[in-house]
Amino acid sequence: MNFARILSLLFITVLGYICGAHSQGQHSVIPQPVSIRSAPGNLKISDISEIIIPAKQTEFRFVAQQFIDELGLTKCKIKESKKPAQGKHRSIVIIPLQGDRKTDYYSINVSKSGILITAVDDAGAFYALQTLLQLKESGQIPFYVIEDYARFQYRGMHLDVSRHFFPVTFIKTYIDLLARYKFNYFHWHLTDDQGWRIEIRKFPDLTEIGSRRKETLVGAYGSSPEQYDHTEYGGYYTQDEIREVVEYAQSKHVEIIPEIEMPGHSAALLASYPQFGCGDGPYQVATTWGVTNNVICPTDTSLWFMKEILSEVCDLFPGKYVHIGGDEVNKDDWKKSTECTKIMRRQNLKTYEDVQSYFIRQIDAYLSSKGKILIGWDEILEGGLSQNAVVMSWRGLDGGIQAAKQKHKVIFTPGSHCYFDHYQSLSPMEPLAIGGYTTLEKVYSFDPIPSNLPSEYHRFVLGAQGNVWTEYISTPEQVLYMSFPRAIALSEVNWSQPANKDYVQFVRRLNQHISWFDAQHLNYSGSYYDLDYKTLPSPEGVLLKLIKAPLTGKILLETSSPEEGLHQQYLSSDSLLLGSSQEFKVWYQLQDNRLSRSLPIRYTHHKLSGKKIQFVQDPSSKYSSGGPIAVINGIDAPSNKFSGPEWLGFDAGRNMDATIDLAKTDTLHELSIQFFQEESSWIYLPQSVEIFTAGEDKNFISLTKSLVGIRPGRGIIHKIIFPSPAVCRYLRILVNNYGQIESDKPGAGHGAWLFTGEISAH
Ligand code: ACM
């Protein structure tokens, strides 16, 4: 055992002793380290004169130079030493550790004699540098003793550059930010229906044709009438640019995973080389969102074509993983194709799911032969895979759980917590997004180990990833707005020990990071301190409970009336009783004077508001955040999006069957119900609404049934005038779901979603 090893062991023992006391101090490091303890005093960075690294280990020389450049150690020299622990006064000493520690392990001891860092390898030393950069303040680093390592080995962020293209300079900025928060994978979604963005030398038309779309949809997908911008859109990365980005990412210990989508999401590919499709064409690079029906044929020639593409991709990306998509494959063209029928006969494939599986297995075998590991979205599970293949679970947790039970490695990226293209605040000023409602707190609450995954399968979970799909994100500023600070919350999900996670603490530490983003002129979202709310039933109406970020501040309320004009006041309580129709706005004003965006509330008192409601079958847990009262709380659901606490979503073709207790016998004349429709999200208007009434005896009789019919628009209001006034105590509302989605539509074969908003009665 050499001297360095003895010293580092001694150091770790002492560290373990000190950290037994475990104090978190007032630091702002994100992700939260395993243990961190402060001591009085600071080290002046400009006093550091040398970095001592182990002899003959070039990777440490590179990271030492990063210390010099990034900490601004202008006078500092790098010195190699066989006994690096014997550093001079005021030096940084990096000691490599052997043994069975995780590769990203590091420890730091900042004291008056300098900075002692131990790390298993240069990645660990790089993470120590990221921590020091966050601790540095006004040219000084406070004395700290830190021991740290990641909870998960896979810490990923994704970016879709197909729907919108982002230049190399921005990709590097994105990678910088990932590295700052100790992410180690960048999933680069390079191809999709709306554009092919990677040069493939053997097939130049992929970029010549496939990287350009004739125009782009304006506004929300599903709006009627559709509008286009009549402007060609394009862009791609040359192979030289890709190499440059890969090398850049390597220097930051970020591995890039290229994604080449197949066999679906392939309009841009087939527009360039239609001979590899199964349909009649003509194909064009998609100009609107959603998924096209286009699909690559499972023929030998098409598989050859895909393998040739992947051959160039494998050469460009030295990492071990290649992502091949595999999601949302529309099989209609396969069903119509005689070529496909021949393959099915030859390969003894019984179903079109078997064809999908055959396709993926061919590609899997090819990638394995190139020494690569295939990653695919969770649909690739349908039909068997090589044991090596990794599953990315995006349709909730179930795909990942199933994969782990089959002993596949899994990366969790569920839409509910990890899709950063979702809305992040209820503010109507939020820019147009694809849907959903994924707050910073929700991201932070994610645990990549599902509670119902038996412990023997935990080892198959590699970690979690945040996805940034860019249908509604067209600029680098907007990518940052949607990704940060949610990615910062995810960094702690992936890195920090569950016992060290605390959202209140996290949001306080985040303040310093927000200041850093400001200083760097980097965009981010302040949505996490916008107000959220809950409604509760009350005998007098509806109780509105405002939910604020865990930061000190006051709630400001603004009302407007013809008599008093605009009137503002601070609220003394977070709750407001809504007993009569009213309109107001609320803000959260932080102690440091930051002001949230306003939350407008329009409460319309009606005969159902605040009453008790019960469902025969509850709405989906994914779309019921406002609770059952959401549909009778006097607050309309937004007509332009199906996210937030005002919509209740019933999945898989389920009806809404609700009974409302009016608390006393009342007379009703009419009723209105809000519904939402968005084909691309599998949300359809219901077929019909049937109303039943009952007196105290609960003996229900049908009052009226009305068809909803086909209507344009997203949020619609279905109004029912009763044939005669209904005198009743109980009201039963049965909304009949659209049913199974037809074969030519998104979600074909599945039961439709039914989204219900406010039900009001007068
Ligand atoms: C996906 O969001 N289609 C993976």
GROMACS .gro file of N, CA and C in nm, residues 517-577:
model
  183
  517PHE      N    1  -2.792   3.183  -1.289
  517PHE     CA    2  -2.850   3.187  -1.423
  517PHE      C    3  -2.864   3.333  -1.469
  518ASP      N    4  -2.910   3.419  -1.378
  518ASP     CA    5  -2.923   3.561  -1.412
  518ASP      C    6  -2.787   3.618  -1.452
  519ALA      N    7  -2.686   3.587  -1.370
  519ALA     CA    8  -2.553   3.644  -1.397
  519ALA      C    9  -2.497   3.594  -1.530
  520GLN      N   10  -2.532   3.472  -1.566
  520GLN     CA   11  -2.483   3.415  -1.693
  520GLN      C   12  -2.571   3.454  -1.812
  521HIS      N   13  -2.675   3.530  -1.786
  521HIS     CA   14  -2.774   3.566  -1.890
  521HIS      C   15  -2.835   3.443  -1.954
  522LEU      N   16  -2.863   3.344  -1.870
  522LEU     CA   17  -2.929   3.222  -1.919
  522LEU      C   18  -3.075   3.226  -1.876
  523ASN      N   19  -3.162   3.187  -1.966
  523ASN     CA   20  -3.305   3.190  -1.935
  523ASN      C   21  -3.343   3.073  -1.843
  524TYR      N   22  -3.451   3.086  -1.773
  524TYR     CA   23  -3.507   2.982  -1.687
  524TYR      C   24  -3.651   3.022  -1.658
  525SER      N   25  -3.723   2.935  -1.590
  525SER     CA   26  -3.861   2.969  -1.555
  525SER      C   27  -3.872   2.999  -1.406
  526GLY      N   28  -3.942   3.107  -1.375
  526GLY     CA   29  -3.972   3.139  -1.235
  526GLY      C   30  -4.109   3.084  -1.196
  527SER      N   31  -4.163   2.993  -1.277
  527SER     CA   32  -4.298   2.942  -1.253
  527SER      C   33  -4.313   2.874  -1.118
  528TYR      N   34  -4.203   2.829  -1.060
  528TYR     CA   35  -4.215   2.753  -0.935
  528TYR      C   36  -4.260   2.841  -0.820
  529TYR      N   37  -4.254   2.972  -0.833
  529TYR     CA   38  -4.314   3.052  -0.725
  529TYR      C   39  -4.445   3.117  -0.767
  530ASP      N   40  -4.502   3.075  -0.880
  530ASP     CA   41  -4.640   3.112  -0.911
  530ASP      C   42  -4.732   3.039  -0.812
  531LEU      N   43  -4.849   3.097  -0.789
  531LEU     CA   44  -4.942   3.033  -0.697
  531LEU      C   45  -5.017   2.918  -0.764
  532ASP      N   46  -5.042   2.817  -0.687
  532ASP     CA   47  -5.125   2.704  -0.728
  532ASP      C   48  -5.245   2.707  -0.632
  533TYR      N   49  -5.344   2.624  -0.652
  533TYR     CA   50  -5.456   2.625  -0.557
  533TYR      C   51  -5.525   2.489  -0.552
  534LYS      N   52  -5.604   2.476  -0.447
  534LYS     CA   53  -5.693   2.361  -0.431
  534LYS      C   54  -5.829   2.415  -0.393
  535THR      N   55  -5.936   2.346  -0.428
  535THR     CA   56  -6.068   2.387  -0.380
  535THR      C   57  -6.125   2.276  -0.293
  536LEU      N   58  -6.202   2.319  -0.194
  536LEU     CA   59  -6.263   2.224  -0.102
  536LEU      C   60  -6.410   2.258  -0.089
  537PRO      N   61  -6.496   2.156  -0.070
  537PRO     CA   62  -6.638   2.187  -0.053
  537PRO      C   63  -6.661   2.258   0.081
  538SER      N   64  -6.761   2.344   0.083
  538SER     CA   65  -6.793   2.415   0.207
  538SER      C   66  -6.944   2.440   0.207
  539PRO      N   67  -7.009   2.439   0.324
  539PRO     CA   68  -7.155   2.461   0.328
  539PRO      C   69  -7.192   2.595   0.267
  540GLU      N   70  -7.101   2.691   0.270
  540GLU     CA   71  -7.135   2.826   0.218
  540GLU      C   72  -7.094   2.845   0.072
  541GLY      N   73  -7.028   2.749   0.013
  541GLY     CA   74  -6.982   2.767  -0.126
  541GLY      C   75  -6.859   2.682  -0.149
  542VAL      N   76  -6.747   2.748  -0.180
  542VAL     CA   77  -6.624   2.675  -0.210
  542VAL      C   78  -6.509   2.741  -0.134
  543LEU      N   79  -6.427   2.660  -0.072
  543LEU     CA   80  -6.310   2.714  -0.003
  543LEU      C   81  -6.191   2.705  -0.098
  544LEU      N   82  -6.129   2.820  -0.125
  544LEU     CA   83  -6.012   2.824  -0.215
  544LEU      C   84  -5.887   2.831  -0.128
  545LYS      N   85  -5.803   2.730  -0.141
  545LYS     CA   86  -5.677   2.729  -0.064
  545LYS      C   87  -5.562   2.756  -0.159
  546LEU      N   88  -5.493   2.867  -0.138
  546LEU     CA   89  -5.383   2.902  -0.228
  546LEU      C   90  -5.257   2.829  -0.182
  547ILE      N   91  -5.181   2.779  -0.278
  547ILE     CA   92  -5.060   2.703  -0.245
  547ILE      C   93  -4.940   2.783  -0.295
  548LYS      N   94  -4.848   2.813  -0.205
  548LYS     CA   95  -4.734   2.896  -0.242
  548LYS      C   96  -4.603   2.818  -0.230
  549ALA      N   97  -4.503   2.867  -0.299
  549ALA     CA   98  -4.371   2.804  -0.292
  549ALA      C   99  -4.318   2.818  -0.149
  550PRO      N  100  -4.232   2.724  -0.106
  550PRO     CA  101  -4.179   2.732   0.031
  550PRO      C  102  -4.071   2.840   0.043
  551LEU      N  103  -4.110   2.962   0.013
  551LEU     CA  104  -4.020   3.078   0.023
  551LEU      C  105  -4.098   3.187   0.094
  552THR      N  106  -4.031   3.267   0.174
  552THR     CA  107  -4.102   3.369   0.251
  552THR      C  108  -4.159   3.475   0.157
  553GLY      N  109  -4.284   3.511   0.180
  553GLY     CA  110  -4.348   3.613   0.096
  553GLY      C  111  -4.491   3.636   0.139
  554LYS      N  112  -4.559   3.720   0.062
  554LYS     CA  113  -4.699   3.753   0.095
  554LYS      C  114  -4.785   3.736  -0.029
  555ILE      N  115  -4.910   3.700  -0.005
  555ILE     CA  116  -5.004   3.688  -0.118
  555ILE      C  117  -5.075   3.821  -0.136
  556LEU      N  118  -5.074   3.866  -0.259
  556LEU     CA  119  -5.135   3.993  -0.294
  556LEU      C  120  -5.262   3.964  -0.373
  557LEU      N  121  -5.373   4.031  -0.337
  557LEU     CA  122  -5.501   4.008  -0.405
  557LEU      C  123  -5.547   4.137  -0.471
  558GLU      N  124  -5.590   4.126  -0.595
  558GLU     CA  125  -5.638   4.246  -0.666
  558GLU      C  126  -5.781   4.223  -0.713
  559THR      N  127  -5.868   4.318  -0.677
  559THR     CA  128  -6.006   4.312  -0.726
  559THR      C  129  -6.032   4.437  -0.807
  560SER      N  130  -6.136   4.432  -0.884
  560SER     CA  131  -6.171   4.548  -0.966
  560SER      C  132  -6.323   4.560  -0.964
  561SER      N  133  -6.371   4.681  -0.939
  561SER     CA  134  -6.516   4.700  -0.942
  561SER      C  135  -6.544   4.841  -0.995
  562PRO      N  136  -6.661   4.860  -1.055
  562PRO     CA  137  -6.692   4.993  -1.109
  562PRO      C  138  -6.688   5.100  -0.999
  563GLU      N  139  -6.728   5.061  -0.876
  563GLU     CA  140  -6.732   5.161  -0.768
  563GLU      C  141  -6.592   5.196  -0.718
  564GLU      N  142  -6.512   5.091  -0.693
  564GLU     CA  143  -6.383   5.115  -0.627
  564GLU      C  144  -6.264   5.113  -0.722
  565GLY      N  145  -6.286   5.076  -0.849
  565GLY     CA  146  -6.174   5.063  -0.943
  565GLY      C  147  -6.086   4.947  -0.900
  566LEU      N  148  -5.954   4.957  -0.929
  566LEU     CA  149  -5.860   4.851  -0.891
  566LEU      C  150  -5.827   4.863  -0.743
  567HIS      N  151  -5.832   4.750  -0.674
  567HIS     CA  152  -5.801   4.753  -0.532
  567HIS      C  153  -5.706   4.637  -0.500
  568GLN      N  154  -5.593   4.668  -0.435
  568GLN     CA  155  -5.497   4.561  -0.400
  568GLN      C  156  -5.482   4.551  -0.249
  569GLN      N  157  -5.467   4.430  -0.201
  569GLN     CA  158  -5.442   4.412  -0.057
  569GLN      C  159  -5.363   4.284  -0.035
  570TYR      N  160  -5.288   4.280   0.076
  570TYR     CA  161  -5.220   4.156   0.114
  570TYR      C  162  -5.319   4.069   0.189
  571LEU      N  163  -5.314   3.941   0.164
  571LEU     CA  164  -5.405   3.849   0.234
  571LEU      C  165  -5.343   3.805   0.366
  572SER      N  166  -5.426   3.796   0.468
  572SER     CA  167  -5.372   3.751   0.597
  572SER      C  168  -5.380   3.599   0.609
  573SER      N  169  -5.454   3.536   0.516
  573SER     CA  170  -5.466   3.390   0.522
  573SER      C  171  -5.447   3.335   0.380
  574ASP      N  172  -5.411   3.207   0.371
  574ASP     CA  173  -5.394   3.144   0.239
  574ASP      C  174  -5.528   3.095   0.183
  575SER      N  175  -5.635   3.105   0.264
  575SER     CA  176  -5.765   3.051   0.220
  575SER      C  177  -5.867   3.162   0.201
  576LEU      N  178  -5.952   3.144   0.101
  576LEU     CA  179  -6.060   3.241   0.075
  576LEU      C  180  -6.189   3.163   0.059
  577LEU      N  181  -6.296   3.210   0.122
  577LEU     CA  182  -6.425   3.146   0.106
  577LEU      C  183  -6.498   3.212  -0.012
   0.00000   0.00000   0.00000
